[in-house]
Amino acid sequence: MEFEIIDFHTHPFLSPLTNICNHPETFKMDTDYTIELMRSLGVSRICGSVAFVGEYGNCWWDKIKHNNEEALKLHEIYGDFYIPGFHVHPDYVRESMEEIERMHAMGIDLIGELVPYLDGWGSFTNKNFYEILSLAEEYEMTLSLHSGEVPEQGMLAEAFPRLKVVSAHPGEYHDFMRHVEWMQRCENFYLDISGYGVFRHGMLRTGIDKCGVERFVFGSDYPTCNPAMYIGAVTLDPSITDAERELILSENAKRILGI
Ligand SMILES: [Zn+2]
């Protein structure tokens, strides 16, 4: 590959607690493993939040802080290889807004991926969440969201036009087509191709033809998912041009993140 590849959606980890791979015994999975695997696939940068399954500390905010601190530690270890994403939580409005200020002051403007079901909350169309996002919008941050109800995410993108809202996981046909509708409606609504990916033949080409190639980014959801699958879906699909491959694999992420 003659161009850089950026994985927009990962969950890097420091310890087995935050390694959300379903098959961790398969490899010697440590911080070096992540960088070696990604480089072997031509990926030179990864983005995203630290996540883990289960509870931590005395309240959900303890877990949010733990994950955010671990992201900062990983950033120290990885340097430019890793663009950290941080968590906020609608039950903790003041704390979340302080976290936005703290992260922005460090040059970190990526929120998420947020995975509400892991952290004890639900809907994205939540008054508290909207209040938090009003500050994120002032800084024109990027918001990476786990797939939920597509209309909720589209409504959110519409309500905050200066936020860049990147939905994860295209899903099955009907979900994907709803993503397409909302991307046609909101210029600040994007889709990363992680999860089941663009596994239906012609899916990615259809999305590009209907919304424009600028709206799709490569994300893998590593270590839950296998990054090779999504790189192959872009590089080996004969209906996708080289220029489109470069946009999906790196240029769109760079533009969205302002890097
Ligand atoms: Zn994820």
XYZ file of C-alpha atoms and ligand atoms in Angstrom:
260
model
C 0.000 0.000 0.000
C 1.496 3.316 -0.975
C -0.512 5.358 1.448
C -0.939 5.460 5.194
C -3.651 3.346 6.838
C -5.365 4.688 9.964
C -7.628 2.454 12.023
C -10.249 4.903 13.276
C -11.954 2.506 15.690
C -9.913 0.388 18.105
C -9.889 -0.321 21.846
C -6.234 -0.586 22.858
C -5.432 -2.157 26.215
C -2.768 -2.195 28.894
C -3.829 -5.326 30.737
C -6.088 -8.384 30.411
C -8.841 -6.344 32.132
C -9.168 -4.009 29.172
C -8.397 -6.546 26.463
C -11.850 -7.154 24.977
C -10.668 -9.830 22.525
C -12.854 -12.946 22.737
C -9.840 -15.186 22.090
C -7.038 -13.618 24.129
C -5.318 -16.973 24.688
C -4.594 -17.204 20.978
C -1.725 -14.703 21.044
C 0.635 -13.112 23.547
C -1.483 -9.984 23.689
C 0.387 -7.043 25.195
C 1.043 -3.460 24.146
C 3.799 -4.575 21.746
C 1.491 -7.107 20.137
C -0.971 -4.388 19.091
C 1.683 -2.295 17.380
C 3.294 -5.330 15.693
C -0.038 -6.639 14.405
C -1.114 -3.253 13.088
C 2.212 -2.580 11.389
C 2.148 -6.026 9.769
C -1.154 -4.967 8.167
C 0.209 -1.602 7.019
C -1.640 0.352 9.730
C 0.491 3.190 11.046
C -1.971 4.820 13.451
C -4.898 3.710 15.587
C -7.637 5.714 17.313
C -10.260 5.017 19.954
C -11.194 4.528 23.560
C -10.197 1.979 26.181
C -13.128 -0.308 26.994
C -13.819 -3.256 29.159
C -16.699 -5.484 30.051
C -17.904 -5.297 33.643
C -17.940 -2.869 36.527
C -15.073 -1.037 38.169
C -14.795 0.972 41.403
C -17.812 2.309 43.242
C -19.730 3.948 40.409
C -19.806 4.247 36.640
C -17.715 7.411 36.742
C -14.899 5.439 38.428
C -14.872 3.172 35.391
C -14.973 6.095 32.944
C -12.009 7.723 34.712
C -10.098 4.436 34.791
C -10.550 3.939 31.059
C -9.638 7.542 30.249
C -6.501 7.397 32.400
C -5.482 4.170 30.714
C -5.938 5.811 27.312
C -3.577 8.590 28.403
C -1.009 6.017 29.622
C -1.234 4.193 26.307
C -0.721 7.489 24.515
C 2.496 7.964 26.502
C 3.650 4.470 25.497
C 2.599 4.653 21.855
C 3.187 8.318 21.056
C 1.926 9.280 17.582
C 0.829 5.702 16.868
C -2.243 6.180 19.058
C -4.864 8.935 18.955
C -6.786 8.520 22.222
C -10.548 8.675 22.456
C -12.130 9.406 25.807
C -15.401 8.590 27.529
C -18.122 10.831 28.907
C -21.247 9.694 30.743
C -24.721 11.304 30.785
C -25.233 10.544 34.493
C -22.193 12.749 35.235
C -22.713 16.009 33.378
C -20.346 18.253 35.339
C -17.608 15.588 35.461
C -18.003 14.875 31.740
C -17.736 18.561 30.850
C -14.621 18.886 32.985
C -13.202 15.869 31.175
C -13.914 17.515 27.819
C -12.042 20.645 28.963
C -9.120 18.580 30.316
C -8.771 16.449 27.192
C -9.159 19.399 24.817
C -6.389 21.232 26.694
C -4.166 18.206 25.941
C -5.088 18.332 22.254
C -7.427 15.314 22.476
C -10.660 15.990 20.577
C -12.001 12.479 19.984
C -14.849 11.246 22.188
C -15.395 7.480 22.036
C -16.108 5.055 20.823
C -18.838 5.353 23.454
C -20.425 1.987 24.197
C -23.385 2.773 26.500
C -24.342 -0.821 27.284
C -20.863 -1.457 28.743
C -21.036 1.599 30.988
C -24.538 1.550 32.435
C -26.441 3.932 30.187
C -28.711 3.715 27.182
C -30.147 6.203 24.751
C -28.067 8.756 22.846
C -31.041 11.129 22.756
C -30.777 11.942 26.416
C -31.083 15.481 27.769
C -27.905 15.183 29.847
C -25.950 13.751 26.944
C -27.095 16.657 24.750
C -25.906 19.099 27.417
C -22.473 17.458 27.422
C -22.337 17.504 23.636
C -23.093 21.224 23.498
C -19.611 21.776 24.976
C -18.022 19.160 22.688
C -19.551 21.003 19.738
C -17.925 24.275 20.791
C -14.583 22.520 20.309
C -15.805 20.873 17.080
C -14.931 17.475 18.479
C -15.380 14.094 16.818
C -17.846 11.683 18.402
C -17.533 7.949 17.759
C -20.674 6.013 18.715
C -21.415 2.337 19.038
C -24.246 1.324 16.757
C -27.544 1.971 18.424
C -30.723 3.154 16.874
C -29.712 4.850 13.648
C -32.436 7.523 13.853
C -31.130 8.519 17.307
C -27.633 8.993 15.986
C -28.795 10.846 12.916
C -30.959 13.141 15.078
C -27.945 13.805 17.243
C -25.821 14.693 14.206
C -28.585 16.999 13.015
C -28.830 18.697 16.433
C -25.064 19.350 16.574
C -23.951 20.277 13.058
C -20.427 21.248 14.147
C -19.804 17.877 15.777
C -18.458 15.143 13.532
C -20.560 12.094 14.392
C -19.116 8.751 13.307
C -21.404 5.783 13.752
C -19.793 2.373 14.114
C -20.958 -0.812 12.415
C -22.982 -0.655 9.182
C -25.168 -3.562 10.330
C -27.534 -5.530 8.157
C -29.306 -4.250 5.030
C -32.040 -2.181 6.698
C -29.715 -0.608 9.288
C -27.181 0.170 6.600
C -29.799 1.804 4.380
C -30.951 3.935 7.348
C -27.339 5.019 7.832
C -27.278 5.963 4.159
C -30.494 8.011 4.490
C -29.146 9.918 7.486
C -25.783 10.498 5.845
C -27.614 11.973 2.869
C -29.494 14.236 5.259
C -26.601 15.310 7.569
C -23.217 16.265 6.199
C -21.585 15.693 9.595
C -22.741 12.061 9.889
C -20.224 9.350 8.969
C -19.968 5.561 9.125
C -17.034 3.388 10.135
C -17.025 -0.041 8.546
C -16.280 -2.125 11.664
C -18.380 -4.858 13.261
C -19.904 -7.217 10.719
C -18.417 -4.767 8.257
C -19.463 -4.246 4.680
C -19.999 -7.962 4.362
C -22.897 -7.924 1.913
C -21.648 -7.826 -1.659
C -22.012 -4.339 -3.126
C -22.673 -2.626 0.221
C -19.682 -0.308 0.211
C -20.110 0.622 -3.461
C -23.787 1.411 -2.852
C -22.939 3.625 0.118
C -20.288 5.521 -1.817
C -22.607 6.024 -4.798
C -25.410 7.335 -2.583
C -23.485 9.449 -0.044
C -19.996 10.045 -1.423
C -16.780 8.293 -0.439
C -15.921 11.048 2.078
C -18.448 9.609 4.520
C -16.829 6.218 5.116
C -13.860 5.445 7.348
C -11.949 2.281 8.030
C -12.378 1.116 11.614
C -11.842 -2.422 12.850
C -13.062 -2.525 16.466
C -9.800 -4.351 17.297
C -9.221 -6.373 19.489
C -12.827 -7.590 19.347
C -12.576 -7.904 15.570
C -9.924 -8.829 13.050
C -8.591 -5.707 11.253
C -7.517 -7.716 8.182
C -11.170 -8.308 7.330
C -11.967 -4.612 6.809
C -8.717 -3.732 5.055
C -9.444 -6.558 2.634
C -12.998 -5.299 2.123
C -11.550 -1.997 0.859
C -8.350 -3.065 -0.900
C -9.615 -6.245 -2.592
C -13.028 -5.032 -3.766
C -12.657 -4.414 -7.514
C -15.535 -1.924 -7.506
C -13.558 0.486 -5.284
C -10.960 2.705 -6.982
C -7.469 3.382 -5.626
C -8.415 6.996 -4.878
C -11.467 5.805 -2.920
C -9.337 3.262 -1.033
C -6.980 5.987 0.129
C -9.870 8.168 1.304
C -11.530 5.360 3.267
C -8.306 3.967 4.726
C -6.738 7.241 5.838
C -7.613 10.579 4.246
C -11.179 10.736 5.557
C -10.031 9.980 9.113
C -7.357 12.684 8.827
C -9.877 15.251 7.646
C -12.480 14.328 10.291
C -9.904 14.401 13.093
C -8.094 17.474 11.759
C -4.703 15.741 11.760
Zn -15.858 -0.644 19.497
